[in-house]
Amino acid sequence: MNTRKIHRTVAPVLFLPLLVTALTGIGYRVGYAWFNLPREVAGVFLTIHEGRFLGRPLVPFYVLFMGLGLLGLIATGVTLLKVRWAAAARRNPDRPQRRDWRWVHGVVSTIACLPLLVSAITGITFRLGKAWFNLPQDQALFLLTLHEGRYLGSTLRPFYVLAVGLGLVVLLITGLQMTGIFRQKRQISG
């Protein structure tokens, strides 16, 4: 199976769960930091973000599924970007590049790749470490610090979460646009 096919097969399966995860992560952090979101409402966002609605025993599996799915999309996406960059290097320099959904997807993925990678790895490690391996509190806090961008301070942390979350949302939407499901069918004139 080739990389493009893997990417195109996995992405639609993860589209809705990743979209919900990104939006609830943004809602939790930005709502809490900027809009004084009550703890109860913020807790609902966090419950959805982590998959706690499935019940405590399934949360690590949900986080593992989502995180590994995102890591798989990142890995296949980076491979596809390398192919695209190689093709761009061979392209006639006089021919302008089209600025379409694929171009936006490539630019945003280049920017968001590393923060999404860190977010996925630290999210998985934090949740599995807490649930299955009795991760000490100081190590758990370190992982959460990386996951949420706490090292940037209370002022910049919401901006970091917003940027990472919106990066994922843009990638999901542009990826959906590239599937062509929203293109109108051509009518055959007879």
CSV table of C-alpha atoms in Angstrom, one decimal:
chain,number,residue,atom,x,y,z
A,1,MET,CA,0.0,0.0,0.0
A,2,ASN,CA,1.5,3.4,-0.9
A,3,THR,CA,1.8,6.4,1.4
A,4,ARG,CA,-0.8,8.5,-0.3
A,5,LYS,CA,-3.4,5.7,-0.1
A,6,ILE,CA,-2.7,5.1,3.6
A,7,HIS,CA,-3.0,8.9,4.2
A,8,ARG,CA,-6.3,9.1,2.2
A,9,THR,CA,-7.7,6.0,4.0
A,10,VAL,CA,-6.9,7.0,7.6
A,11,ALA,CA,-7.7,10.7,7.4
A,12,PRO,CA,-11.5,10.4,6.8
A,13,VAL,CA,-11.8,7.9,9.7
A,14,LEU,CA,-10.1,10.3,12.1
A,15,PHE,CA,-11.6,13.5,10.7
A,16,LEU,CA,-14.5,13.9,13.1
A,17,PRO,CA,-12.7,12.7,16.3
A,18,LEU,CA,-9.7,14.9,15.5
A,19,LEU,CA,-11.8,17.9,14.8
A,20,VAL,CA,-13.7,17.4,18.1
A,21,THR,CA,-10.4,16.9,20.0
A,22,ALA,CA,-8.9,20.0,18.5
A,23,LEU,CA,-12.0,22.2,19.1
A,24,THR,CA,-12.5,21.0,22.7
A,25,GLY,CA,-8.8,21.5,23.4
A,26,ILE,CA,-9.0,25.0,22.1
A,27,GLY,CA,-12.3,25.6,24.0
A,28,TYR,CA,-10.8,24.4,27.2
A,29,ARG,CA,-7.6,26.4,27.2
A,30,VAL,CA,-8.8,29.6,25.5
A,31,GLY,CA,-12.1,29.6,27.2
A,32,TYR,CA,-10.6,29.1,30.6
A,33,ALA,CA,-7.7,31.6,30.1
A,34,TRP,CA,-9.5,34.4,28.2
A,35,PHE,CA,-13.2,34.1,29.0
A,36,ASN,CA,-13.2,32.9,32.6
A,37,LEU,CA,-15.0,29.8,31.6
A,38,PRO,CA,-16.5,28.2,34.7
A,39,ARG,CA,-14.7,25.1,35.9
A,40,GLU,CA,-17.7,22.9,35.2
A,41,VAL,CA,-17.9,24.0,31.6
A,42,ALA,CA,-14.2,23.7,31.1
A,43,GLY,CA,-14.4,20.3,32.6
A,44,VAL,CA,-16.9,19.3,29.9
A,45,PHE,CA,-14.5,20.4,27.2
A,46,LEU,CA,-11.7,18.4,28.9
A,47,THR,CA,-13.9,15.3,29.3
A,48,ILE,CA,-14.6,15.4,25.5
A,49,HIS,CA,-11.0,16.2,24.6
A,50,GLU,CA,-9.7,13.2,26.6
A,51,GLY,CA,-12.5,10.8,25.8
A,52,ARG,CA,-13.6,10.5,29.4
A,53,PHE,CA,-17.2,10.2,28.2
A,54,LEU,CA,-16.3,6.6,27.2
A,55,GLY,CA,-15.6,5.7,30.8
A,56,ARG,CA,-12.3,5.6,32.8
A,57,PRO,CA,-11.0,2.2,31.5
A,58,LEU,CA,-11.4,3.3,27.8
A,59,VAL,CA,-9.7,6.7,28.1
A,60,PRO,CA,-6.2,5.5,27.5
A,61,PHE,CA,-7.3,3.5,24.5
A,62,TYR,CA,-9.1,6.5,23.1
A,63,VAL,CA,-6.1,8.7,23.6
A,64,LEU,CA,-3.8,6.0,22.1
A,65,PHE,CA,-6.0,5.6,19.1
A,66,MET,CA,-6.3,9.3,18.5
A,67,GLY,CA,-2.6,10.0,19.1
A,68,LEU,CA,-1.3,7.1,17.0
A,69,GLY,CA,-3.7,8.1,14.2
A,70,LEU,CA,-2.4,11.6,14.3
A,71,LEU,CA,1.2,10.4,14.3
A,72,GLY,CA,0.4,8.2,11.3
A,73,LEU,CA,-1.1,11.1,9.4
A,74,ILE,CA,2.0,13.2,10.3
A,75,ALA,CA,4.3,10.5,9.1
A,76,THR,CA,2.5,9.8,5.9
A,77,GLY,CA,2.0,13.6,5.4
A,78,VAL,CA,5.7,14.3,5.8
A,79,THR,CA,6.5,11.7,3.2
A,80,LEU,CA,3.9,13.2,0.8
A,81,LEU,CA,5.4,16.7,1.4
A,82,LYS,CA,8.9,15.4,0.5
A,83,VAL,CA,7.5,14.1,-2.8
A,84,ARG,CA,5.7,17.4,-3.4
A,85,TRP,CA,8.9,19.4,-2.7
A,86,ALA,CA,10.9,17.2,-5.0
A,87,ALA,CA,8.3,17.7,-7.8
A,88,ALA,CA,8.4,21.4,-7.2
A,89,ALA,CA,12.1,21.5,-7.6
A,90,ARG,CA,11.8,19.8,-11.0
A,91,ARG,CA,9.0,22.2,-12.1
A,92,ASN,CA,9.5,24.8,-14.7
A,93,PRO,CA,10.3,28.0,-12.7
A,94,ASP,CA,8.4,30.1,-15.2
A,95,ARG,CA,5.2,28.2,-14.5
A,96,PRO,CA,3.5,29.7,-11.4
A,97,GLN,CA,2.4,27.4,-8.7
A,98,ARG,CA,-1.4,27.1,-8.1
A,99,ARG,CA,-2.5,28.4,-4.8
A,100,ASP,CA,-5.3,25.8,-4.1
A,101,TRP,CA,-6.4,23.7,-1.2
A,102,ARG,CA,-3.4,21.3,-1.7
A,103,TRP,CA,-1.0,24.3,-1.5
A,104,VAL,CA,-2.7,25.6,1.7
A,105,HIS,CA,-2.6,22.1,3.2
A,106,GLY,CA,1.1,21.8,2.4
A,107,VAL,CA,2.1,25.1,3.9
A,108,VAL,CA,0.1,24.6,7.1
A,109,SER,CA,1.3,21.1,7.5
A,110,THR,CA,4.9,22.3,7.2
A,111,ILE,CA,4.3,24.8,10.0
A,112,ALA,CA,2.1,22.7,12.2
A,113,CYS,CA,4.0,19.4,11.9
A,114,LEU,CA,6.4,19.7,14.9
A,115,PRO,CA,3.9,21.2,17.3
A,116,LEU,CA,1.3,18.5,16.4
A,117,LEU,CA,4.0,15.8,16.8
A,118,VAL,CA,4.9,17.1,20.3
A,119,SER,CA,1.2,17.4,21.2
A,120,ALA,CA,0.4,13.9,20.1
A,121,ILE,CA,3.5,12.3,21.8
A,122,THR,CA,3.1,14.1,25.1
A,123,GLY,CA,-0.7,13.6,25.1
A,124,ILE,CA,-0.3,9.8,24.6
A,125,THR,CA,2.6,9.5,27.1
A,126,PHE,CA,0.8,11.6,29.8
A,127,ARG,CA,-2.4,9.7,29.6
A,128,LEU,CA,-0.9,6.2,29.3
A,129,GLY,CA,1.7,7.0,31.9
A,130,LYS,CA,-1.0,8.1,34.4
A,131,ALA,CA,-3.4,5.2,33.6
A,132,TRP,CA,-1.1,2.2,33.2
A,133,PHE,CA,2.4,3.0,34.5
A,134,ASN,CA,1.8,5.1,37.7
A,135,LEU,CA,3.8,8.0,36.2
A,136,PRO,CA,5.1,10.2,39.0
A,137,GLN,CA,3.4,13.6,39.4
A,138,ASP,CA,6.5,15.6,38.4
A,139,GLN,CA,7.0,13.6,35.2
A,140,ALA,CA,3.3,13.9,34.4
A,141,LEU,CA,3.4,17.7,35.0
A,142,PHE,CA,6.4,17.9,32.7
A,143,LEU,CA,4.5,16.1,29.9
A,144,LEU,CA,1.5,18.3,30.4
A,145,THR,CA,3.8,21.4,30.3
A,146,LEU,CA,5.0,20.4,26.9
A,147,HIS,CA,1.5,19.3,25.7
A,148,GLU,CA,-0.2,22.6,26.7
A,149,GLY,CA,2.8,24.9,26.0
A,150,ARG,CA,2.9,25.9,29.7
A,151,TYR,CA,6.6,26.8,29.3
A,152,LEU,CA,5.5,29.8,27.3
A,153,GLY,CA,3.8,31.3,30.4
A,154,SER,CA,0.2,32.0,31.2
A,155,THR,CA,-0.1,34.8,28.6
A,156,LEU,CA,1.3,32.9,25.6
A,157,ARG,CA,0.0,29.4,26.4
A,158,PRO,CA,-3.5,30.1,25.1
A,159,PHE,CA,-2.0,31.4,21.9
A,160,TYR,CA,0.1,28.3,21.5
A,161,VAL,CA,-2.9,26.0,22.1
A,162,LEU,CA,-5.0,28.1,19.7
A,163,ALA,CA,-2.3,27.9,17.0
A,164,VAL,CA,-1.8,24.2,17.3
A,165,GLY,CA,-5.5,23.5,17.4
A,166,LEU,CA,-6.4,25.8,14.5
A,167,GLY,CA,-3.5,24.3,12.5
A,168,LEU,CA,-5.1,20.9,12.9
A,169,VAL,CA,-8.5,22.2,12.1
A,170,VAL,CA,-7.2,23.9,8.9
A,171,LEU,CA,-5.4,20.6,7.9
A,172,LEU,CA,-8.6,18.6,8.5
A,173,ILE,CA,-10.7,21.1,6.4
A,174,THR,CA,-8.3,21.5,3.6
A,175,GLY,CA,-7.8,17.7,3.5
A,176,LEU,CA,-11.5,17.3,3.3
A,177,GLN,CA,-11.7,19.8,0.5
A,178,MET,CA,-9.0,17.9,-1.4
A,179,THR,CA,-11.1,14.7,-1.3
A,180,GLY,CA,-13.4,16.4,-3.8
A,181,ILE,CA,-16.6,15.4,-2.0
A,182,PHE,CA,-17.9,19.0,-2.2
A,183,ARG,CA,-17.3,19.3,-5.9
A,184,GLN,CA,-20.4,19.5,-7.9
A,185,LYS,CA,-21.0,16.7,-10.4
A,186,ARG,CA,-20.9,17.8,-14.0
A,187,GLN,CA,-24.1,17.3,-15.7
A,188,ILE,CA,-24.0,15.4,-19.0
A,189,SER,CA,-25.8,17.2,-21.7
A,190,GLY,CA,-27.6,14.9,-24.1
